[in-house]
Short mmCIF file of C-alpha atoms (C1' of nucleotides) in Angstrom, two decimals:
data_model
loop_
_atom_site.label_atom_id
_atom_site.label_comp_id
_atom_site.label_asym_id
_atom_site.label_seq_id
_atom_site.Cartn_x
_atom_site.Cartn_y
_atom_site.Cartn_z
CA MET J 214 103.72 143.05 111.48
CA SER J 215 104.97 143.98 114.72
CA ASP J 216 106.96 147.27 115.71
CA ASP J 217 108.41 145.46 117.97
CA THR J 218 110.39 143.09 116.13
CA LYS J 219 111.43 145.93 113.52
CA GLY J 220 112.44 147.97 116.45
CA ALA J 221 115.04 145.63 118.25
CA GLY J 222 116.25 144.68 114.45
CA GLY J 223 116.02 148.37 113.16
CA THR J 224 120.25 147.86 112.59
CA LYS J 225 119.97 144.43 110.56
CA THR J 226 120.12 144.09 107.00
CA ASP J 227 117.65 142.78 104.59
CA ALA J 228 119.17 139.40 104.91
CA ALA J 229 118.54 139.71 107.94
CA ARG J 230 115.53 140.94 108.75
CA ASP J 231 112.83 138.59 109.79
CA ASP J 232 110.30 139.69 108.76
CA MET J 233 108.54 137.74 105.75
CA PRO J 234 105.50 135.18 106.58
CA ILE J 235 105.54 131.62 105.58
CA GLY J 236 102.86 132.53 103.39
CA SER J 237 104.93 134.82 101.12
CA LEU J 238 108.05 132.83 102.06
CA ALA J 239 105.95 129.37 99.74
CA ARG J 240 105.50 132.16 97.13
CA LEU J 241 107.94 133.62 96.84
CA THR J 242 110.09 130.36 96.43
CA GLY J 243 107.47 127.43 95.40
CA VAL J 244 107.71 125.62 97.73
CA LYS J 245 104.65 124.92 100.06
CA ILE J 246 103.54 125.59 103.30
CA PRO J 247 103.26 122.46 104.77
CA THR J 248 106.74 121.67 103.19
CA ILE J 249 108.46 124.07 104.39
CA ARG J 250 106.96 123.54 108.17
CA TYR J 251 108.38 119.61 106.83
CA TYR J 252 111.83 120.37 106.25
CA GLU J 253 112.42 122.93 109.86
CA GLU J 254 111.01 119.69 111.63
CA ILE J 255 113.46 118.35 110.46
CA GLY J 256 116.01 120.19 110.69
CA LEU J 257 116.82 121.15 107.11
CA LEU J 258 115.53 124.58 107.96
CA PRO J 259 116.47 126.71 110.78
CA ALA J 260 113.40 127.41 113.32
CA PRO J 261 112.67 131.18 112.67
CA THR J 262 112.18 133.59 114.67
CA ARG J 263 108.49 134.15 115.46
CA SER J 264 106.09 136.94 116.51
CA GLN J 265 104.04 137.84 119.07
CA SER J 266 101.11 136.09 118.11
CA ASN J 267 103.85 133.19 117.35
CA ARG J 268 104.38 133.54 113.09
CA ARG J 269 107.14 132.18 111.75
CA LEU J 270 109.02 134.89 110.25
CA TYR J 271 111.42 134.52 107.57
CA ALA J 272 114.84 136.55 106.42
CA ALA J 273 116.22 136.72 102.72
CA ARG J 274 118.58 133.75 104.01
CA ASP J 275 116.10 131.57 104.80
CA ALA J 276 114.69 131.61 101.23
CA ALA J 277 117.87 131.13 99.78
CA ARG J 278 118.65 128.49 101.54
CA LEU J 279 115.64 126.54 100.29
CA ALA J 280 115.83 127.71 97.15
CA PHE J 281 119.13 125.43 97.40
CA ILE J 282 116.85 122.96 98.48
CA ARG J 283 114.75 122.85 96.05
CA HIS J 284 116.67 123.40 93.38
CA ALA J 285 118.70 119.66 95.48
CA ARG J 286 115.16 117.94 95.07
CA GLU J 287 114.55 119.62 92.00
CA LEU J 288 117.93 116.67 90.53
CA GLY J 289 116.77 114.49 93.02
CA PHE J 290 118.66 114.70 95.77
CA ASP J 291 118.26 113.09 98.71
CA LEU J 292 117.34 115.02 101.76
CA ASP J 293 119.87 113.39 104.19
CA ALA J 294 122.27 114.32 100.54
CA ILE J 295 121.45 117.88 100.61
CA ARG J 296 121.75 118.03 104.64
CA ILE J 297 125.36 117.46 103.80
CA LEU J 298 125.84 119.73 100.58
CA MET J 299 124.60 122.68 103.26
CA ALA J 300 126.76 121.99 105.28
CA LEU J 301 129.60 121.79 103.17
CA GLN J 302 128.45 125.32 101.50
CA GLU J 303 129.02 126.76 105.66
CA LYS J 304 132.88 125.22 104.93
CA PRO J 305 134.49 127.12 102.02
CA GLU J 306 137.90 126.11 102.53
CA GLN J 307 137.21 122.15 102.55
CA SER J 308 138.18 120.34 99.26
CA CYS J 309 134.81 120.10 97.50
CA SER J 310 135.52 115.81 96.43
CA GLU J 311 132.69 115.38 99.11
CA ALA J 312 129.87 117.83 96.55
CA ASP J 313 130.90 116.25 93.89
CA GLY J 314 131.09 112.84 95.04
CA ILE J 315 127.20 113.06 95.54
CA ALA J 316 126.47 114.96 92.34
CA ARG J 317 128.01 111.84 90.94
CA ALA J 318 126.47 108.35 93.06
CA ARG J 319 123.38 110.83 91.57
CA LEU J 320 124.35 111.03 88.15
CA ALA J 321 125.09 107.47 88.62
CA GLU J 322 121.46 106.82 89.65
CA VAL J 323 120.12 108.73 86.96
CA GLU J 324 121.71 106.80 84.03
CA ASP J 325 121.08 103.35 86.07
CA LYS J 326 116.87 104.43 86.69
CA ILE J 327 116.94 105.64 82.76
CA ALA J 328 118.41 102.16 81.51
CA ARG J 329 115.74 100.06 83.54
CA LEU J 330 113.12 102.44 82.44
CA SER J 331 114.00 102.17 78.59
CA ALA J 332 114.15 98.15 79.19
CA LEU J 333 110.68 98.34 80.71
CA LYS J 334 109.49 100.32 77.68
CA ILE J 335 110.82 97.76 75.28
CA GLU J 336 108.91 94.98 77.20
CA LEU J 337 105.21 97.44 77.21
CA GLU J 338 105.58 98.41 73.71
CA HIS J 339 105.91 94.31 73.04
CA MET J 340 102.87 93.78 75.26
CA LEU J 341 101.20 96.17 73.45
CA GLU J 342 102.62 95.86 69.71
CA GLY J 343 100.21 92.12 69.82
CA CYS J 344 97.07 93.29 71.60
CA ALA J 345 94.04 93.42 68.91
CA HIS J 346 91.35 94.73 70.68
CA GLY J 347 89.65 91.46 71.34
CA ARG J 348 88.13 89.47 74.24
CA ILE J 349 90.18 88.88 78.14
CA ALA J 350 90.49 85.40 76.82
CA THR J 351 93.34 86.03 74.08
CA CYS J 352 94.74 90.00 75.78
CA ARG J 353 98.32 90.15 75.34
CA VAL J 354 98.42 91.88 77.83
CA ILE J 355 97.20 89.65 80.20
CA GLU J 356 99.04 86.92 78.59
CA VAL J 357 102.14 88.00 78.79
CA LEU J 358 101.17 89.16 82.58
CA ALA J 359 100.22 85.40 83.50
CA ASP J 360 103.11 83.65 81.73
CA HIS J 361 105.84 83.21 84.00
CA GLY J 362 108.06 82.22 81.37
CA LYS J 363 108.30 86.21 80.68
CA CYS J 364 109.23 86.77 83.89
CA ARG J 365 112.38 88.66 83.78
CA HIS J 366 114.26 87.18 87.27
CA GLN J 367 112.65 83.01 86.59
CA MET Z 1337 102.08 68.44 107.18
CA SER Z 1338 98.32 67.74 108.83
CA ASP Z 1339 96.80 64.49 107.65
CA ASP Z 1340 93.54 65.91 108.13
CA THR Z 1341 94.17 68.30 104.83
CA LYS Z 1342 95.46 65.95 103.27
CA GLY Z 1343 92.61 63.40 103.50
CA ALA Z 1344 90.02 66.04 103.38
CA GLY Z 1345 91.04 67.23 99.91
CA GLY Z 1346 91.89 63.99 98.86
CA THR Z 1347 90.05 64.70 95.38
CA LYS Z 1348 91.77 67.87 95.13
CA THR Z 1349 93.81 68.29 92.24
CA ASP Z 1350 96.99 69.63 92.23
CA ALA Z 1351 95.81 73.24 91.54
CA ALA Z 1352 93.82 72.77 94.37
CA ARG Z 1353 95.65 70.88 96.61
CA ASP Z 1354 96.59 73.49 99.76
CA ASP Z 1355 99.44 72.00 101.17
CA MET Z 1356 102.59 75.29 100.52
CA PRO Z 1357 103.52 76.98 103.65
CA ILE Z 1358 104.34 80.57 103.27
CA GLY Z 1359 108.07 79.83 102.91
CA SER Z 1360 108.01 78.02 100.09
CA LEU Z 1361 105.80 80.01 98.10
CA ALA Z 1362 108.14 82.96 98.72
CA ARG Z 1363 111.04 80.91 97.40
CA LEU Z 1364 108.93 79.85 94.66
CA THR Z 1365 107.73 83.56 93.67
CA GLY Z 1366 110.50 85.42 95.23
CA VAL Z 1367 108.15 87.20 96.56
CA LYS Z 1368 108.85 87.78 99.86
CA ILE Z 1369 106.97 86.83 102.98
CA PRO Z 1370 105.57 89.96 104.67
CA THR Z 1371 104.53 91.29 101.29
CA ILE Z 1372 102.62 87.95 100.75
CA ARG Z 1373 101.25 88.70 104.42
CA TYR Z 1374 100.23 92.65 103.22
CA TYR Z 1375 98.78 91.35 99.31
CA GLU Z 1376 96.30 89.40 101.78
CA GLU Z 1377 95.73 92.03 104.25
CA ILE Z 1378 94.99 94.44 101.06
CA GLY Z 1379 92.82 91.85 99.03
CA LEU Z 1380 95.22 91.39 96.17
CA LEU Z 1381 95.75 87.60 97.32
CA PRO Z 1382 92.62 85.94 98.75
CA ALA Z 1383 93.20 84.47 102.63
CA PRO Z 1384 94.62 81.14 101.95
CA THR Z 1385 93.57 77.98 104.32
CA ARG Z 1386 95.05 77.09 107.49
CA SER Z 1387 96.98 74.37 108.88
CA GLN Z 1388 95.53 73.48 112.60
CA SER Z 1389 98.31 75.42 113.79
CA ASN Z 1390 97.07 78.41 111.98
CA ARG Z 1391 99.55 78.63 109.65
CA ARG Z 1392 98.53 79.29 105.88
CA LEU Z 1393 98.96 76.99 102.83
CA TYR Z 1394 99.28 77.63 99.46
CA ALA Z 1395 97.76 76.23 96.45
CA ALA Z 1396 99.14 76.30 92.85
CA ARG Z 1397 97.03 78.74 91.70
CA ASP Z 1398 97.37 81.37 94.11
CA ALA Z 1399 101.58 80.71 93.21
CA ALA Z 1400 99.89 81.45 89.61
CA ARG Z 1401 98.38 84.86 90.80
CA LEU Z 1402 101.19 86.02 92.92
CA ALA Z 1403 103.58 85.52 90.06
CA PHE Z 1404 101.28 88.18 87.57
CA ILE Z 1405 101.48 90.09 90.45
CA ARG Z 1406 105.02 90.10 90.68
CA HIS Z 1407 104.96 90.20 87.12
CA ALA Z 1408 103.02 93.53 87.00
CA ARG Z 1409 104.82 95.46 89.59
CA GLU Z 1410 108.09 94.81 88.05
CA LEU Z 1411 106.81 96.36 85.04
CA GLY Z 1412 105.21 99.32 87.07
CA PHE Z 1413 101.80 98.87 87.95
CA ASP Z 1414 100.50 100.16 90.49
CA LEU Z 1415 98.76 97.82 92.89
CA ASP Z 1416 95.26 99.06 91.87
CA ALA Z 1417 95.73 98.49 88.13
CA ILE Z 1418 96.98 94.87 89.27
CA ARG Z 1419 93.72 94.03 90.93
CA ILE Z 1420 91.62 95.45 87.77
CA LEU Z 1421 94.09 93.58 85.53
CA MET Z 1422 93.36 90.44 87.76
CA ALA Z 1423 89.67 90.75 87.48
CA LEU Z 1424 89.61 91.19 83.85
CA GLN Z 1425 91.75 88.04 83.54
CA GLU Z 1426 88.93 86.48 85.28
CA LYS Z 1427 86.14 86.82 82.90
CA PRO Z 1428 87.51 85.97 79.25
CA GLU Z 1429 84.43 87.24 77.59
CA GLN Z 1430 85.23 90.81 78.31
CA SER Z 1431 86.49 93.43 76.13
CA CYS Z 1432 90.70 94.20 76.36
CA SER Z 1433 90.01 97.26 76.28
CA GLU Z 1434 90.57 98.54 79.55
CA ALA Z 1435 93.79 96.28 80.05
CA ASP Z 1436 95.33 97.66 77.04
CA GLY Z 1437 94.45 101.11 78.65
CA ILE Z 1438 96.12 100.13 81.09
CA ALA Z 1439 99.51 98.99 79.96
CA ARG Z 1440 99.08 102.42 77.71
CA ALA Z 1441 99.00 104.74 80.91
CA ARG Z 1442 101.50 103.09 81.70
CA LEU Z 1443 103.69 103.12 79.21
CA ALA Z 1444 102.79 106.62 78.51
CA GLU Z 1445 103.96 107.52 81.98
CA VAL Z 1446 107.60 105.34 81.30
CA GLU Z 1447 108.21 107.59 78.34
CA ASP Z 1448 108.22 110.93 80.13
CA LYS Z 1449 110.07 109.66 83.10
CA ILE Z 1450 112.58 109.23 80.88
CA ALA Z 1451 112.34 111.89 79.03
CA ARG Z 1452 112.84 113.66 82.61
CA LEU Z 1453 115.71 111.83 84.03
CA SER Z 1454 117.15 112.55 80.68
CA ALA Z 1455 117.41 116.38 80.76
CA LEU Z 1456 118.53 116.14 83.95
CA LYS Z 1457 121.52 113.41 83.11
CA ILE Z 1458 121.98 116.93 81.29
CA GLU Z 1459 121.59 119.06 83.74
CA LEU Z 1460 124.18 116.48 85.97
CA GLU Z 1461 126.80 116.60 83.41
CA HIS Z 1462 127.10 120.05 83.43
CA MET Z 1463 128.02 120.68 87.05
CA LEU Z 1464 129.90 118.11 87.37
CA GLU Z 1465 132.22 119.02 84.49
CA GLY Z 1466 132.87 122.35 85.42
CA CYS Z 1467 134.13 120.49 88.67
CA ALA Z 1468 137.89 120.93 89.15
CA HIS Z 1469 138.02 119.70 92.66
CA GLY Z 1470 138.24 122.49 94.24
CA ARG Z 1471 137.22 124.28 97.80
CA ILE Z 1472 133.49 124.02 98.32
CA ALA Z 1473 133.83 128.29 97.46
CA THR Z 1474 135.17 127.72 94.45
CA CYS Z 1475 132.70 124.20 93.69
CA ARG Z 1476 130.42 123.91 90.49
CA VAL Z 1477 128.31 121.25 92.45
CA ILE Z 1478 127.12 123.75 95.48
CA GLU Z 1479 127.23 126.90 92.63
CA VAL Z 1480 124.63 125.48 90.72
CA LEU Z 1481 122.51 124.86 93.34
CA ALA Z 1482 122.45 128.18 95.42
CA ASP Z 1483 121.91 129.93 92.05
CA HIS Z 1484 118.70 130.14 92.09
CA GLY Z 1485 119.01 131.52 88.03
CA LYS Z 1486 119.71 128.25 87.16
CA CYS Z 1487 116.39 126.98 89.09
CA ARG Z 1488 114.42 125.47 86.36
CA HIS Z 1489 111.04 126.69 87.40
CA GLN Z 1490 112.04 130.13 87.86
"C1'" DC W 1473 81.11 143.91 114.45
"C1'" DT W 1474 82.24 140.48 110.60
"C1'" DT W 1475 84.02 138.11 106.43
"C1'" DG W 1476 87.74 136.30 104.42
"C1'" DA W 1477 92.51 135.44 104.99
"C1'" DT W 1478 96.59 133.06 107.05
"C1'" DC W 1479 98.85 130.83 110.31
"C1'" DC W 1480 99.47 127.69 114.26
"C1'" DT W 1481 99.58 122.50 116.08
"C1'" DC W 1482 98.29 118.27 115.72
"C1'" DT W 1483 97.07 114.05 113.50
"C1'" DA W 1484 96.90 110.67 110.50
"C1'" DG W 1485 97.29 109.51 105.53
"C1'" DT W 1486 99.63 108.30 101.07
"C1'" DA W 1487 102.34 103.68 98.11
"C1'" DA W 1488 104.72 100.16 98.52
"C1'" DC W 1489 106.70 97.64 101.01
"C1'" DT W 1490 110.39 96.30 105.39
"C1'" DA W 1491 111.55 95.53 109.92
"C1'" DG W 1492 111.36 94.04 114.31
"C1'" DA W 1493 109.36 92.46 119.06
"C1'" DG W 1494 107.78 88.25 121.12
"C1'" DG W 1495 105.51 84.38 120.94
"C1'" DA W 1496 104.08 79.68 119.10
"C1'" DT W 1497 105.00 75.41 116.52
"C1'" DG W 1498 107.86 72.09 113.77
"C1'" DT W 1499 111.70 68.63 112.60
"C1'" DA W 1500 115.97 66.83 113.42
"C1'" DG W 1501 119.16 64.78 116.60
"C1'" DG W 1502 121.22 63.64 120.44
"C1'" DC T 463 112.58 63.48 126.60
"C1'" DC T 464 114.73 67.78 125.62
"C1'" DT T 465 117.24 70.98 123.15
"C1'" DA T 466 118.26 73.67 119.05
"C1'" DC T 467 117.33 75.31 114.89
"C1'" DA T 468 114.02 76.84 110.68
"C1'" DT T 469 109.83 78.26 109.91
"C1'" DC T 470 105.25 80.58 111.05
"C1'" DC T 471 102.21 84.12 113.27
"C1'" DT T 472 100.22 89.16 114.74
"C1'" DC T 473 101.46 92.98 116.15
"C1'" DT T 474 103.88 97.35 115.57
"C1'" DA T 475 105.81 100.99 113.45
"C1'" DG T 476 109.37 102.29 110.65
"C1'" DT T 477 110.93 103.95 105.38
"C1'" DT T 478 110.43 108.42 102.39
"C1'" DA T 479 108.87 113.02 101.20
"C1'" DC T 480 105.93 114.57 101.81
"C1'" DT T 481 100.68 115.91 101.88
"C1'" DA T 482 95.58 116.51 104.15
"C1'" DG T 483 92.36 117.57 106.50
"C1'" DA T 484 90.91 118.78 111.62
"C1'" DG T 485 90.39 122.52 115.20
"C1'" DG T 486 91.56 126.82 116.15
"C1'" DA T 487 93.84 131.67 116.84
"C1'" DT T 488 95.65 135.77 114.63
"C1'" DC T 489 94.80 139.65 110.89
"C1'" DA T 490 93.12 143.27 108.11
"C1'" DA T 491 89.55 145.01 105.92
"C1'" DG T 492 85.19 146.79 105.33
#
DNA sequence: CTTGATCCTCTAGTAACTAGAGGATGTAGG
DNA sequence: CCTACATCCTCTAGTTACTAGAGGATCAAG
């Protein structure tokens, strides 16, 4: 680690000290190195300071930001929604109705997806329960797929 | 429509007559024109005959094949699986255990996805039930996302 | 010095489409 | 015949969120 960076930031707090290389950040947050670079590229993460040899150096606040992103991704929020949520986070006096709306929309999506997958599950189960492990000529799986009458949108 | 095509195929059955333009096929099957072209490009649909002006001309068997693909896509089978299923369809004496296996794998995926989405639903609901529509400073949505302790994988 | 780990930028790929751009052909009506 | 609209062609590139190298540079330990 370059002493120059340390010296220049001698009065920095822990949250502000840029001394964590990208590999450490990846291990700390569980987000892969290329993904971290990707988030920087699309503006979701600020470009970090660099060492003399051009290596990225992160601070604890970057780790916190990345953890927020990761958590939101796990909940299925898309990157644009996360962008909005993070912007809101930086305006404590703002109404939280937008954040609420984003989360509600996501919940509705999840509920819709569950419903659709459940219907799908039933269809697949029906397909499989008639399957006697015989020949293709009498194969239920192939038969159902080939039967246009079974297409749900026709 | 070119009389040449008709003349050359004078003894063709309906299933073999190549006279349906791509727009008609798209309307008949509900699959978009670019998607049909895409399927041809990746080999899922055979390249059709062409008119003198280079327009694609499809037969009823092409429509049947496309309907199979579409039905399988709706059930969430990926294109490689569909490729296999269609190959199996053309071998009536073959055992249908592979088709069965493909469908079972898909069913397992669906069940897994339902379980994961259901857990997600609960998390989102918890997040939202504490939301009092106040300020960001006390916003449950932002709070939960920012709280690393709530990250499921840490 | 060597070796292995870590990091850099860049290009392109993944899966399944989808959206034009720019041009050609077909058809109906005047 | 012309015009206007519909239909079709190929080609390129975009969508979303990553991901996989290639080729090279730097860092740290032995």
